[in-house]
Amino acid sequence: MKRTTRLIHAGRPDDDDGLVNPSVQRASTLLARSSEALYAPAKRPFHYARGGLSPQAELRDALADLYGADHVALASSGLAAVALALRLAVEGPGEALISDSVYGPVRYFCDEELPRLGVTPRYYAPRIGAGIADLLSEETRCVLMESPGSLTFEVQDVPAIADAARRVGAKTVIDDTWSAGLLMNPLELGVDFAAQALTKYVGGHADFLMGSVAARGDDADALARREIRYGLHVSPDDAFLALRGYRTLALRMERSGASGLEIARRLQAHPRVAEVLHPGLEDSPDNTLFRRDFSGAAGCFGVVLKDVSGREAEAMLDRLELIALGFSWGGFESLAMPCDRQLRRPAGSWTADGALIRLAIGLEDVDDLWADIEQALAD
Ligand SMILES: *Cc1c(COP(=O)(O)O)cnc(C)c1O
């Protein structure tokens, strides 16, 4: 069956109650009828609620179907999911190769937490492709990718990097939030651990935070064990909302992606715009890899403004009336954000000199969004 069909049917409870959706079961304790039963968890699907009950189990199943994964772990946020994946990927001291384009808080995790494990983070330019081989050695514990990258949206050659890493025995992790596991499947492209912020497109309604990590084979077993050892738990209400968002993921991404691309094209022709950072644009340097590995675009992209200081760009964004300012993206509502204050590229992979803004296009009418952008960019 096609993925769009499976999104509707995966992770449906198969109990006898006839419910389409899992029940939201609020519990910590689960009572047993006897001491014998208390210690015979194999006979009961759940024996304590930390690992989650029906909504969490159905959400894991649905995401496992999306990725073709053997296990999906749920974490309290997207950041926690990437941190968990990295923790699994680095066993023992050495070096971790980190894409210059990773999400800022992930960079802070790498800089502060990896050295405590004896692992030195080393940043590489996201478009390095097979050239990563020059940086890999037997010291390399893991390679972290994010594609397209945060703020600057470079597409990475995921199969080439995964292949090169495998040759030296390094694990690979990707932050897959932009494609939500739907527009690209990193596990199919050879990545060991695919982490995403369900907070964004899967949630889709800006009302909770959650993250997931997907893996196959031995990595999936290791992931499942770590999830238990660390006592990870997400609330049943949030798992229910994530599964509800999952049902309409394809539909929302299609609309958000199409409107985003339309606005990206209109912006390309705008006199205040130096460059639109969107891999779906035909003249993007990332378009070839994008067309090879992705089935469509998300609605989030960057815009470099021409002859505009960071301060002037912020004043323009302040003039937006329909589009609100906010971190995060992937919800039904369009958001904008000035990026210069948080843009860091330790490997020097960012050289544009105009102010950078980010647009996350939601589900509003595209002409209404464009009218708002046009009036904000006008003098
Ligand atoms: C938002 C985001 C995260 C973090 O997700 P949270 O749920 O907010 O912690 C991680 N990676 C990327 C690419 C993101 O955009």
mmCIF file of C-alpha atoms and ligand atoms in Angstrom:
data_model
loop_
_atom_site.group_PDB
_atom_site.id
_atom_site.type_symbol
_atom_site.label_atom_id
_atom_site.label_comp_id
_atom_site.label_asym_id
_atom_site.label_seq_id
_atom_site.Cartn_x
_atom_site.Cartn_y
_atom_site.Cartn_z
ATOM 1 C CA MET A 1 0.000 0.000 0.000
ATOM 2 C CA LYS A 2 1.031 3.597 -0.574
ATOM 3 C CA ARG A 3 2.410 5.529 2.379
ATOM 4 C CA THR A 4 -0.479 7.978 2.379
ATOM 5 C CA THR A 5 -2.848 5.047 2.950
ATOM 6 C CA ARG A 6 -0.663 3.449 5.606
ATOM 7 C CA LEU A 7 -0.524 6.730 7.530
ATOM 8 C CA ILE A 8 -4.266 6.441 7.999
ATOM 9 C CA HIS A 9 -4.299 2.821 9.152
ATOM 10 C CA ALA A 10 -1.000 2.142 10.964
ATOM 11 C CA GLY A 11 -1.075 2.154 14.755
ATOM 12 C CA ARG A 12 -4.765 1.448 15.172
ATOM 13 C CA PRO A 13 -5.729 -0.394 18.374
ATOM 14 C CA ASP A 14 -6.931 -3.908 17.655
ATOM 15 C CA ASP A 15 -8.962 -4.436 20.805
ATOM 16 C CA ASP A 16 -12.607 -5.386 20.697
ATOM 17 C CA ASP A 17 -14.080 -2.061 21.651
ATOM 18 C CA GLY A 18 -14.318 -0.929 18.044
ATOM 19 C CA LEU A 19 -12.594 2.362 18.717
ATOM 20 C CA VAL A 20 -10.780 3.988 15.806
ATOM 21 C CA ASN A 21 -8.358 5.747 18.148
ATOM 22 C CA PRO A 22 -6.520 4.488 21.232
ATOM 23 C CA SER A 23 -8.048 5.393 24.583
ATOM 24 C CA VAL A 24 -6.122 7.939 26.615
ATOM 25 C CA GLN A 25 -5.235 5.850 29.635
ATOM 26 C CA ARG A 26 -3.916 7.904 32.546
ATOM 27 C CA ALA A 27 -2.023 5.618 34.886
ATOM 28 C CA SER A 28 1.160 4.894 36.746
ATOM 29 C CA THR A 29 0.144 1.757 38.651
ATOM 30 C CA LEU A 30 -1.420 -1.217 36.900
ATOM 31 C CA LEU A 31 -3.081 -3.601 39.357
ATOM 32 C CA ALA A 32 -2.574 -7.364 39.190
ATOM 33 C CA ARG A 33 -4.944 -10.062 40.427
ATOM 34 C CA SER A 34 -2.261 -12.089 42.222
ATOM 35 C CA SER A 35 1.404 -12.041 43.181
ATOM 36 C CA GLU A 36 1.972 -14.546 40.435
ATOM 37 C CA ALA A 37 0.367 -12.250 37.861
ATOM 38 C CA LEU A 38 2.268 -9.231 39.213
ATOM 39 C CA TYR A 39 5.572 -10.865 38.308
ATOM 40 C CA ALA A 40 4.432 -12.359 35.021
ATOM 41 C CA PRO A 41 4.585 -9.328 32.769
ATOM 42 C CA ALA A 42 4.985 -11.502 29.686
ATOM 43 C CA LYS A 43 1.364 -12.506 30.115
ATOM 44 C CA ARG A 44 0.232 -8.895 30.224
ATOM 45 C CA PRO A 45 1.115 -6.369 27.538
ATOM 46 C CA PHE A 46 1.818 -3.705 30.158
ATOM 47 C CA HIS A 47 2.886 -4.144 33.776
ATOM 48 C CA TYR A 48 3.819 -0.595 34.742
ATOM 49 C CA ALA A 49 2.918 2.593 32.882
ATOM 50 C CA ARG A 50 6.377 4.112 32.498
ATOM 51 C CA GLY A 51 6.894 2.532 29.088
ATOM 52 C CA GLY A 52 3.518 3.852 27.985
ATOM 53 C CA LEU A 53 0.117 2.261 27.455
ATOM 54 C CA SER A 54 -2.073 2.102 24.399
ATOM 55 C CA PRO A 55 -1.614 5.627 22.920
ATOM 56 C CA GLN A 56 2.184 5.464 23.210
ATOM 57 C CA ALA A 57 2.272 1.898 21.844
ATOM 58 C CA GLU A 58 0.083 2.806 18.860
ATOM 59 C CA LEU A 59 2.166 5.927 18.183
ATOM 60 C CA ARG A 60 5.377 3.837 18.241
ATOM 61 C CA ASP A 61 3.783 1.358 15.838
ATOM 62 C CA ALA A 62 2.634 4.104 13.490
ATOM 63 C CA LEU A 63 6.076 5.729 13.406
ATOM 64 C CA ALA A 64 7.769 2.346 12.978
ATOM 65 C CA ASP A 65 5.555 1.798 9.945
ATOM 66 C CA LEU A 66 6.505 5.201 8.545
ATOM 67 C CA TYR A 67 10.240 4.485 8.843
ATOM 68 C CA GLY A 68 10.142 0.739 8.272
ATOM 69 C CA ALA A 69 11.851 0.629 11.699
ATOM 70 C CA ASP A 70 12.117 -2.248 14.175
ATOM 71 C CA HIS A 71 11.798 0.098 17.131
ATOM 72 C CA VAL A 72 10.825 3.704 17.724
ATOM 73 C CA ALA A 73 11.645 5.365 21.050
ATOM 74 C CA LEU A 74 9.636 8.343 22.247
ATOM 75 C CA ALA A 75 11.324 11.242 24.034
ATOM 76 C CA SER A 76 10.006 14.318 25.805
ATOM 77 C CA SER A 77 11.165 16.689 23.030
ATOM 78 C CA GLY A 78 12.901 16.696 19.689
ATOM 79 C CA LEU A 79 16.083 17.834 21.402
ATOM 80 C CA ALA A 80 15.890 14.914 23.851
ATOM 81 C CA ALA A 81 15.425 12.540 20.894
ATOM 82 C CA VAL A 82 18.565 13.775 19.109
ATOM 83 C CA ALA A 83 20.491 13.638 22.419
ATOM 84 C CA LEU A 84 19.341 10.044 22.966
ATOM 85 C CA ALA A 85 20.339 9.040 19.442
ATOM 86 C CA LEU A 86 23.777 10.610 19.889
ATOM 87 C CA ARG A 87 24.214 8.905 23.240
ATOM 88 C CA LEU A 88 23.526 5.568 21.554
ATOM 89 C CA ALA A 89 25.785 6.314 18.626
ATOM 90 C CA VAL A 90 28.887 7.235 20.626
ATOM 91 C CA GLU A 91 30.242 4.265 22.543
ATOM 92 C CA GLY A 92 33.656 5.008 23.945
ATOM 93 C CA PRO A 93 35.958 7.997 23.509
ATOM 94 C CA GLY A 94 36.903 9.494 20.161
ATOM 95 C CA GLU A 95 35.542 12.069 17.772
ATOM 96 C CA ALA A 96 32.048 12.960 16.541
ATOM 97 C CA LEU A 97 31.581 14.643 13.164
ATOM 98 C CA ILE A 98 28.754 17.151 13.399
ATOM 99 C CA SER A 99 27.169 18.961 10.467
ATOM 100 C CA ASP A 100 27.705 22.714 10.639
ATOM 101 C CA SER A 101 23.980 23.109 9.965
ATOM 102 C CA VAL A 102 22.612 21.306 13.037
ATOM 103 C CA TYR A 103 19.841 22.803 15.127
ATOM 104 C CA GLY A 104 21.389 25.247 17.644
ATOM 105 C CA PRO A 105 20.440 23.480 20.878
ATOM 106 C CA VAL A 106 21.807 20.219 19.396
ATOM 107 C CA ARG A 107 25.108 22.039 18.838
ATOM 108 C CA TYR A 108 25.141 23.073 22.501
ATOM 109 C CA PHE A 109 24.499 19.459 23.504
ATOM 110 C CA CYS A 110 27.433 18.340 21.331
ATOM 111 C CA ASP A 111 29.745 21.039 22.672
ATOM 112 C CA GLU A 112 28.935 20.482 26.354
ATOM 113 C CA GLU A 113 27.885 16.871 26.751
ATOM 114 C CA LEU A 114 29.960 14.901 24.235
ATOM 115 C CA PRO A 115 33.308 15.939 25.800
ATOM 116 C CA ARG A 116 32.077 14.491 29.115
ATOM 117 C CA LEU A 117 31.942 11.140 27.321
ATOM 118 C CA GLY A 118 35.448 11.652 25.987
ATOM 119 C CA VAL A 119 34.104 12.547 22.553
ATOM 120 C CA THR A 120 35.319 15.665 20.768
ATOM 121 C CA PRO A 121 32.812 17.316 18.408
ATOM 122 C CA ARG A 122 34.258 18.378 15.070
ATOM 123 C CA TYR A 123 32.125 20.360 12.648
ATOM 124 C CA TYR A 124 32.009 19.764 8.904
ATOM 125 C CA ALA A 125 30.411 21.644 6.000
ATOM 126 C CA PRO A 126 26.966 20.128 5.291
ATOM 127 C CA ARG A 127 27.554 19.789 1.535
ATOM 128 C CA ILE A 128 30.719 17.711 2.076
ATOM 129 C CA GLY A 129 29.134 14.547 0.588
ATOM 130 C CA ALA A 130 31.535 11.651 -0.024
ATOM 131 C CA GLY A 131 34.376 14.044 0.922
ATOM 132 C CA ILE A 132 33.525 13.166 4.543
ATOM 133 C CA ALA A 133 35.901 10.220 3.997
ATOM 134 C CA ASP A 134 38.818 12.630 4.501
ATOM 135 C CA LEU A 135 37.594 13.430 8.015
ATOM 136 C CA LEU A 136 36.700 9.891 9.036
ATOM 137 C CA SER A 137 39.139 7.711 10.950
ATOM 138 C CA GLU A 138 38.968 4.855 13.400
ATOM 139 C CA GLU A 139 38.623 7.554 16.053
ATOM 140 C CA THR A 140 35.252 8.583 14.602
ATOM 141 C CA ARG A 141 32.432 7.325 16.778
ATOM 142 C CA CYS A 142 29.569 8.919 14.927
ATOM 143 C CA VAL A 143 28.477 11.316 12.211
ATOM 144 C CA LEU A 144 25.514 13.600 12.826
ATOM 145 C CA MET A 145 23.566 14.900 9.831
ATOM 146 C CA GLU A 146 20.606 17.213 9.461
ATOM 147 C CA SER A 147 19.094 17.489 5.997
ATOM 148 C CA PRO A 148 18.050 20.053 4.995
ATOM 149 C CA GLY A 149 19.945 21.865 7.743
ATOM 150 C CA SER A 150 18.490 24.273 10.278
ATOM 151 C CA LEU A 151 18.279 27.912 9.121
ATOM 152 C CA THR A 152 20.397 27.440 5.978
ATOM 153 C CA PHE A 153 18.637 24.403 4.429
ATOM 154 C CA GLU A 154 21.578 22.648 2.726
ATOM 155 C CA VAL A 155 20.716 19.120 1.584
ATOM 156 C CA GLN A 156 23.264 16.502 2.587
ATOM 157 C CA ASP A 157 24.323 13.511 0.499
ATOM 158 C CA VAL A 158 22.937 11.153 3.135
ATOM 159 C CA PRO A 159 23.676 7.805 1.402
ATOM 160 C CA ALA A 160 27.265 8.828 0.591
ATOM 161 C CA ILE A 161 27.932 9.965 4.167
ATOM 162 C CA ALA A 162 26.234 6.899 5.682
ATOM 163 C CA ASP A 163 28.246 4.625 3.425
ATOM 164 C CA ALA A 164 31.584 6.291 4.212
ATOM 165 C CA ALA A 165 30.842 6.194 7.956
ATOM 166 C CA ARG A 166 29.943 2.515 7.845
ATOM 167 C CA ARG A 167 33.311 1.706 6.271
ATOM 168 C CA VAL A 168 35.150 2.958 9.374
ATOM 169 C CA GLY A 169 32.611 1.524 11.821
ATOM 170 C CA ALA A 170 31.135 4.909 12.802
ATOM 171 C CA LYS A 171 27.432 5.167 13.579
ATOM 172 C CA THR A 172 25.249 7.699 11.795
ATOM 173 C CA VAL A 173 22.487 9.848 13.247
ATOM 174 C CA ILE A 174 20.215 12.229 11.374
ATOM 175 C CA ASP A 175 17.871 14.934 12.553
ATOM 176 C CA ASP A 176 15.040 14.271 10.175
ATOM 177 C CA THR A 177 12.552 16.866 11.401
ATOM 178 C CA TRP A 178 12.105 18.733 8.093
ATOM 179 C CA SER A 179 10.970 15.643 6.191
ATOM 180 C CA ALA A 180 9.131 14.170 9.212
ATOM 181 C CA GLY A 181 10.153 10.690 8.034
ATOM 182 C CA LEU A 182 7.571 11.094 5.272
ATOM 183 C CA LEU A 183 9.307 13.062 2.501
ATOM 184 C CA MET A 184 12.547 11.108 2.934
ATOM 185 C CA ASN A 185 13.315 7.878 4.813
ATOM 186 C CA PRO A 186 16.826 8.096 6.284
ATOM 187 C CA LEU A 187 16.824 4.440 7.357
ATOM 188 C CA GLU A 188 16.310 3.429 3.705
ATOM 189 C CA LEU A 189 19.270 5.650 2.814
ATOM 190 C CA GLY A 190 21.510 3.774 5.256
ATOM 191 C CA VAL A 191 21.376 5.937 8.398
ATOM 192 C CA ASP A 192 21.488 4.065 11.720
ATOM 193 C CA PHE A 193 19.387 6.375 13.918
ATOM 194 C CA ALA A 194 16.710 8.755 12.605
ATOM 195 C CA ALA A 195 15.572 11.335 15.156
ATOM 196 C CA GLN A 196 12.847 13.908 14.648
ATOM 197 C CA ALA A 197 10.966 16.543 16.595
ATOM 198 C CA LEU A 198 7.359 15.330 16.490
ATOM 199 C CA THR A 199 6.699 18.790 17.914
ATOM 200 C CA LYS A 200 6.848 20.098 14.346
ATOM 201 C CA TYR A 201 4.995 18.451 11.458
ATOM 202 C CA VAL A 202 3.710 15.277 13.079
ATOM 203 C CA GLY A 203 2.161 17.242 15.946
ATOM 204 C CA GLY A 204 1.209 19.940 13.481
ATOM 205 C CA HIS A 205 -0.875 22.046 15.857
ATOM 206 C CA ALA A 206 1.692 23.811 18.082
ATOM 207 C CA ASP A 207 0.283 22.220 21.221
ATOM 208 C CA PHE A 208 2.892 19.808 22.622
ATOM 209 C CA LEU A 209 6.566 18.805 22.427
ATOM 210 C CA MET A 210 7.844 15.311 21.674
ATOM 211 C CA GLY A 211 10.586 13.533 19.782
ATOM 212 C CA SER A 212 11.216 10.100 18.321
ATOM 213 C CA VAL A 213 14.197 7.953 17.381
ATOM 214 C CA ALA A 214 13.820 5.143 14.850
ATOM 215 C CA ALA A 215 16.253 2.295 14.160
ATOM 216 C CA ARG A 216 16.522 -1.185 12.694
ATOM 217 C CA GLY A 217 18.101 -4.493 13.735
ATOM 218 C CA ASP A 218 20.667 -4.462 16.558
ATOM 219 C CA ASP A 219 20.438 -0.681 16.766
ATOM 220 C CA ALA A 220 16.707 -1.033 17.409
ATOM 221 C CA ASP A 221 17.363 -3.501 20.242
ATOM 222 C CA ALA A 222 19.939 -1.135 21.764
ATOM 223 C CA LEU A 223 17.492 1.744 21.396
ATOM 224 C CA ALA A 224 14.662 -0.153 23.093
ATOM 225 C CA ARG A 225 16.931 -1.104 26.000
ATOM 226 C CA ARG A 226 18.192 2.453 26.477
ATOM 227 C CA GLU A 227 14.643 3.793 26.412
ATOM 228 C CA ILE A 228 13.849 1.487 29.333
ATOM 229 C CA ARG A 229 17.127 2.088 31.205
ATOM 230 C CA TYR A 230 16.723 5.858 31.067
ATOM 231 C CA GLY A 231 13.066 5.588 32.110
ATOM 232 C CA LEU A 232 11.858 7.664 29.195
ATOM 233 C CA HIS A 233 8.172 8.455 29.228
ATOM 234 C CA VAL A 234 5.788 10.685 27.295
ATOM 235 C CA SER A 235 2.288 11.517 28.456
ATOM 236 C CA PRO A 236 -0.695 9.579 27.060
ATOM 237 C CA ASP A 237 -2.435 12.834 26.142
ATOM 238 C CA ASP A 238 0.540 14.008 24.104
ATOM 239 C CA ALA A 239 0.928 10.590 22.453
ATOM 240 C CA PHE A 240 -2.750 10.773 21.508
ATOM 241 C CA LEU A 241 -2.244 14.230 19.986
ATOM 242 C CA ALA A 242 0.840 13.051 18.101
ATOM 243 C CA LEU A 243 -1.093 10.132 16.621
ATOM 244 C CA ARG A 244 -3.956 12.450 15.714
ATOM 245 C CA GLY A 245 -1.497 14.739 13.938
ATOM 246 C CA TYR A 246 0.075 11.747 12.184
ATOM 247 C CA ARG A 247 -3.235 10.931 10.447
ATOM 248 C CA THR A 248 -3.224 14.215 8.516
ATOM 249 C CA LEU A 249 0.553 14.530 8.154
ATOM 250 C CA ALA A 250 0.656 13.874 4.398
ATOM 251 C CA LEU A 251 -2.224 16.236 3.662
ATOM 252 C CA ARG A 252 -0.838 19.083 5.761
ATOM 253 C CA MET A 253 2.689 18.688 4.430
ATOM 254 C CA GLU A 254 1.455 18.674 0.865
ATOM 255 C CA ARG A 255 -0.373 21.964 1.356
ATOM 256 C CA SER A 256 2.344 23.577 3.426
ATOM 257 C CA GLY A 257 5.013 22.379 0.959
ATOM 258 C CA ALA A 258 3.137 23.614 -2.115
ATOM 259 C CA SER A 259 2.384 27.022 -0.584
ATOM 260 C CA GLY A 260 5.970 27.277 0.661
ATOM 261 C CA LEU A 261 7.365 26.613 -2.796
ATOM 262 C CA GLU A 262 4.974 29.120 -4.377
ATOM 263 C CA ILE A 263 6.035 31.804 -1.902
ATOM 264 C CA ALA A 264 9.699 30.861 -2.353
ATOM 265 C CA ARG A 265 9.304 31.400 -6.133
ATOM 266 C CA ARG A 266 7.582 34.762 -5.678
ATOM 267 C CA LEU A 267 10.324 35.812 -3.255
ATOM 268 C CA GLN A 268 13.031 34.895 -5.780
ATOM 269 C CA ALA A 269 11.620 37.587 -8.050
ATOM 270 C CA HIS A 270 11.347 40.198 -5.269
ATOM 271 C CA PRO A 271 13.824 43.107 -5.431
ATOM 272 C CA ARG A 272 14.609 42.966 -1.677
ATOM 273 C CA VAL A 273 15.649 39.311 -1.893
ATOM 274 C CA ALA A 274 19.231 38.182 -2.569
ATOM 275 C CA GLU A 275 18.650 34.439 -2.336
ATOM 276 C CA VAL A 276 15.958 31.974 -1.325
ATOM 277 C CA LEU A 277 17.301 28.918 0.521
ATOM 278 C CA HIS A 278 14.870 26.232 -0.565
ATOM 279 C CA PRO A 279 16.125 22.908 -1.983
ATOM 280 C CA GLY A 280 12.935 22.471 -4.018
ATOM 281 C CA LEU A 281 13.767 25.458 -6.253
ATOM 282 C CA GLU A 282 15.125 24.299 -9.606
ATOM 283 C CA ASP A 283 18.171 26.568 -9.400
ATOM 284 C CA SER A 284 19.070 25.596 -5.838
ATOM 285 C CA PRO A 285 22.517 23.943 -5.555
ATOM 286 C CA ASP A 286 20.726 21.232 -3.562
ATOM 287 C CA ASN A 287 17.999 20.512 -6.105
ATOM 288 C CA THR A 288 19.642 17.415 -7.645
ATOM 289 C CA LEU A 289 20.086 15.647 -4.303
ATOM 290 C CA PHE A 290 16.692 16.891 -3.206
ATOM 291 C CA ARG A 291 14.993 15.344 -6.221
ATOM 292 C CA ARG A 292 16.926 12.116 -5.740
ATOM 293 C CA ASP A 293 16.141 11.610 -2.039
ATOM 294 C CA PHE A 294 12.939 13.528 -1.236
ATOM 295 C CA SER A 295 9.400 12.997 -2.461
ATOM 296 C CA GLY A 296 8.360 16.583 -1.719
ATOM 297 C CA ALA A 297 9.129 19.725 0.243
ATOM 298 C CA ALA A 298 8.182 20.909 3.709
ATOM 299 C CA GLY A 299 7.025 24.503 4.045
ATOM 300 C CA CYS A 300 10.014 25.855 5.972
ATOM 301 C CA PHE A 301 12.839 27.725 4.197
ATOM 302 C CA GLY A 302 15.268 30.620 4.447
ATOM 303 C CA VAL A 303 15.492 33.975 2.705
ATOM 304 C CA VAL A 304 18.601 36.155 2.447
ATOM 305 C CA LEU A 305 17.608 39.798 2.089
ATOM 306 C CA LYS A 306 19.526 42.153 -0.183
ATOM 307 C CA ASP A 307 21.327 45.187 1.281
ATOM 308 C CA VAL A 308 19.421 44.879 4.516
ATOM 309 C CA SER A 309 21.026 44.844 7.970
ATOM 310 C CA GLY A 310 19.936 42.360 10.611
ATOM 311 C CA ARG A 311 18.175 45.199 12.404
ATOM 312 C CA GLU A 312 16.288 46.293 9.269
ATOM 313 C CA ALA A 313 15.266 42.699 8.609
ATOM 314 C CA GLU A 314 13.844 42.518 12.115
ATOM 315 C CA ALA A 315 11.904 45.737 11.530
ATOM 316 C CA MET A 316 10.435 44.208 8.358
ATOM 317 C CA LEU A 317 9.353 41.078 10.192
ATOM 318 C CA ASP A 318 7.825 43.231 12.929
ATOM 319 C CA ARG A 319 5.525 44.683 10.231
ATOM 320 C CA LEU A 320 4.003 41.255 9.484
ATOM 321 C CA GLU A 321 0.357 41.143 10.505
ATOM 322 C CA LEU A 322 -0.908 37.704 9.525
ATOM 323 C CA ILE A 323 2.347 35.780 9.951
ATOM 324 C CA ALA A 324 3.431 35.685 13.587
ATOM 325 C CA LEU A 325 6.975 35.635 14.934
ATOM 326 C CA GLY A 326 7.972 32.513 16.788
ATOM 327 C CA PHE A 327 10.487 29.731 17.114
ATOM 328 C CA SER A 328 9.298 26.319 16.021
ATOM 329 C CA TRP A 329 7.408 25.461 12.836
ATOM 330 C CA GLY A 330 5.361 22.660 11.285
ATOM 331 C CA GLY A 331 2.080 23.864 12.771
ATOM 332 C CA PHE A 332 -1.027 24.960 10.870
ATOM 333 C CA GLU A 333 -0.050 28.615 11.332
ATOM 334 C CA SER A 334 2.650 30.401 9.373
ATOM 335 C CA LEU A 335 5.598 31.750 11.349
ATOM 336 C CA ALA A 336 8.600 33.932 10.627
ATOM 337 C CA MET A 337 11.869 34.472 12.449
ATOM 338 C CA PRO A 338 15.003 36.592 12.026
ATOM 339 C CA CYS A 339 18.002 34.212 12.151
ATOM 340 C CA ASP A 340 21.153 36.306 12.400
ATOM 341 C CA ARG A 341 21.224 36.399 16.203
ATOM 342 C CA GLN A 342 21.401 32.601 16.394
ATOM 343 C CA LEU A 343 23.278 31.712 13.220
ATOM 344 C CA ARG A 344 26.562 29.932 14.109
ATOM 345 C CA ARG A 345 28.631 27.995 11.600
ATOM 346 C CA PRO A 346 31.870 26.875 13.319
ATOM 347 C CA ALA A 347 33.126 25.116 10.159
ATOM 348 C CA GLY A 348 32.621 28.337 8.199
ATOM 349 C CA SER A 349 30.001 26.928 5.826
ATOM 350 C CA TRP A 350 27.928 30.128 5.795
ATOM 351 C CA THR A 351 29.286 33.015 3.758
ATOM 352 C CA ALA A 352 26.267 35.048 2.565
ATOM 353 C CA ASP A 353 26.413 38.587 3.885
ATOM 354 C CA GLY A 354 22.743 39.638 3.793
ATOM 355 C CA ALA A 355 20.331 39.278 6.709
ATOM 356 C CA LEU A 356 18.788 35.821 6.966
ATOM 357 C CA ILE A 357 15.141 35.234 7.841
ATOM 358 C CA ARG A 358 13.184 31.984 8.055
ATOM 359 C CA LEU A 359 9.622 31.429 6.932
ATOM 360 C CA ALA A 360 7.518 28.451 7.988
ATOM 361 C CA ILE A 361 4.499 28.386 5.732
ATOM 362 C CA GLY A 362 1.337 26.909 7.250
ATOM 363 C CA LEU A 363 -2.125 26.261 5.907
ATOM 364 C CA GLU A 364 -3.491 29.768 5.261
ATOM 365 C CA ASP A 365 -4.390 30.884 1.740
ATOM 366 C CA VAL A 366 -1.179 31.496 -0.175
ATOM 367 C CA ASP A 367 -2.303 34.871 -1.574
ATOM 368 C CA ASP A 368 -3.126 36.173 1.901
ATOM 369 C CA LEU A 369 0.328 35.117 3.076
ATOM 370 C CA TRP A 370 1.965 36.749 0.070
ATOM 371 C CA ALA A 371 0.079 40.006 0.608
ATOM 372 C CA ASP A 372 1.388 40.088 4.175
ATOM 373 C CA ILE A 373 4.979 39.372 3.119
ATOM 374 C CA GLU A 374 4.824 41.978 0.343
ATOM 375 C CA GLN A 375 3.612 44.742 2.631
ATOM 376 C CA ALA A 376 6.254 43.868 5.232
ATOM 377 C CA LEU A 377 9.075 43.966 2.667
ATOM 378 C CA ALA A 378 7.880 47.260 1.118
ATOM 379 C CA ASP A 379 9.730 50.410 2.218
HETATM 380 C C1 LIG B 1 12.596 22.155 16.737
HETATM 381 C C2 LIG B 1 13.684 21.283 16.317
HETATM 382 C C3 LIG B 1 14.259 20.384 17.207
HETATM 383 C C4 LIG B 1 13.876 20.329 18.650
HETATM 384 O O1 LIG B 1 12.553 19.951 18.871
HETATM 385 P P1 LIG B 1 11.879 20.291 20.282
HETATM 386 O O2 LIG B 1 10.730 19.361 20.365
HETATM 387 O O3 LIG B 1 11.498 21.730 20.232
HETATM 388 O O4 LIG B 1 12.921 20.002 21.328
HETATM 389 C C5 LIG B 1 15.261 19.564 16.755
HETATM 390 N N1 LIG B 1 15.679 19.634 15.478
HETATM 391 C C6 LIG B 1 15.151 20.481 14.592
HETATM 392 C C7 LIG B 1 15.653 20.488 13.192
HETATM 393 C C8 LIG B 1 14.138 21.343 14.976
HETATM 394 O O5 LIG B 1 13.648 22.220 14.098
#
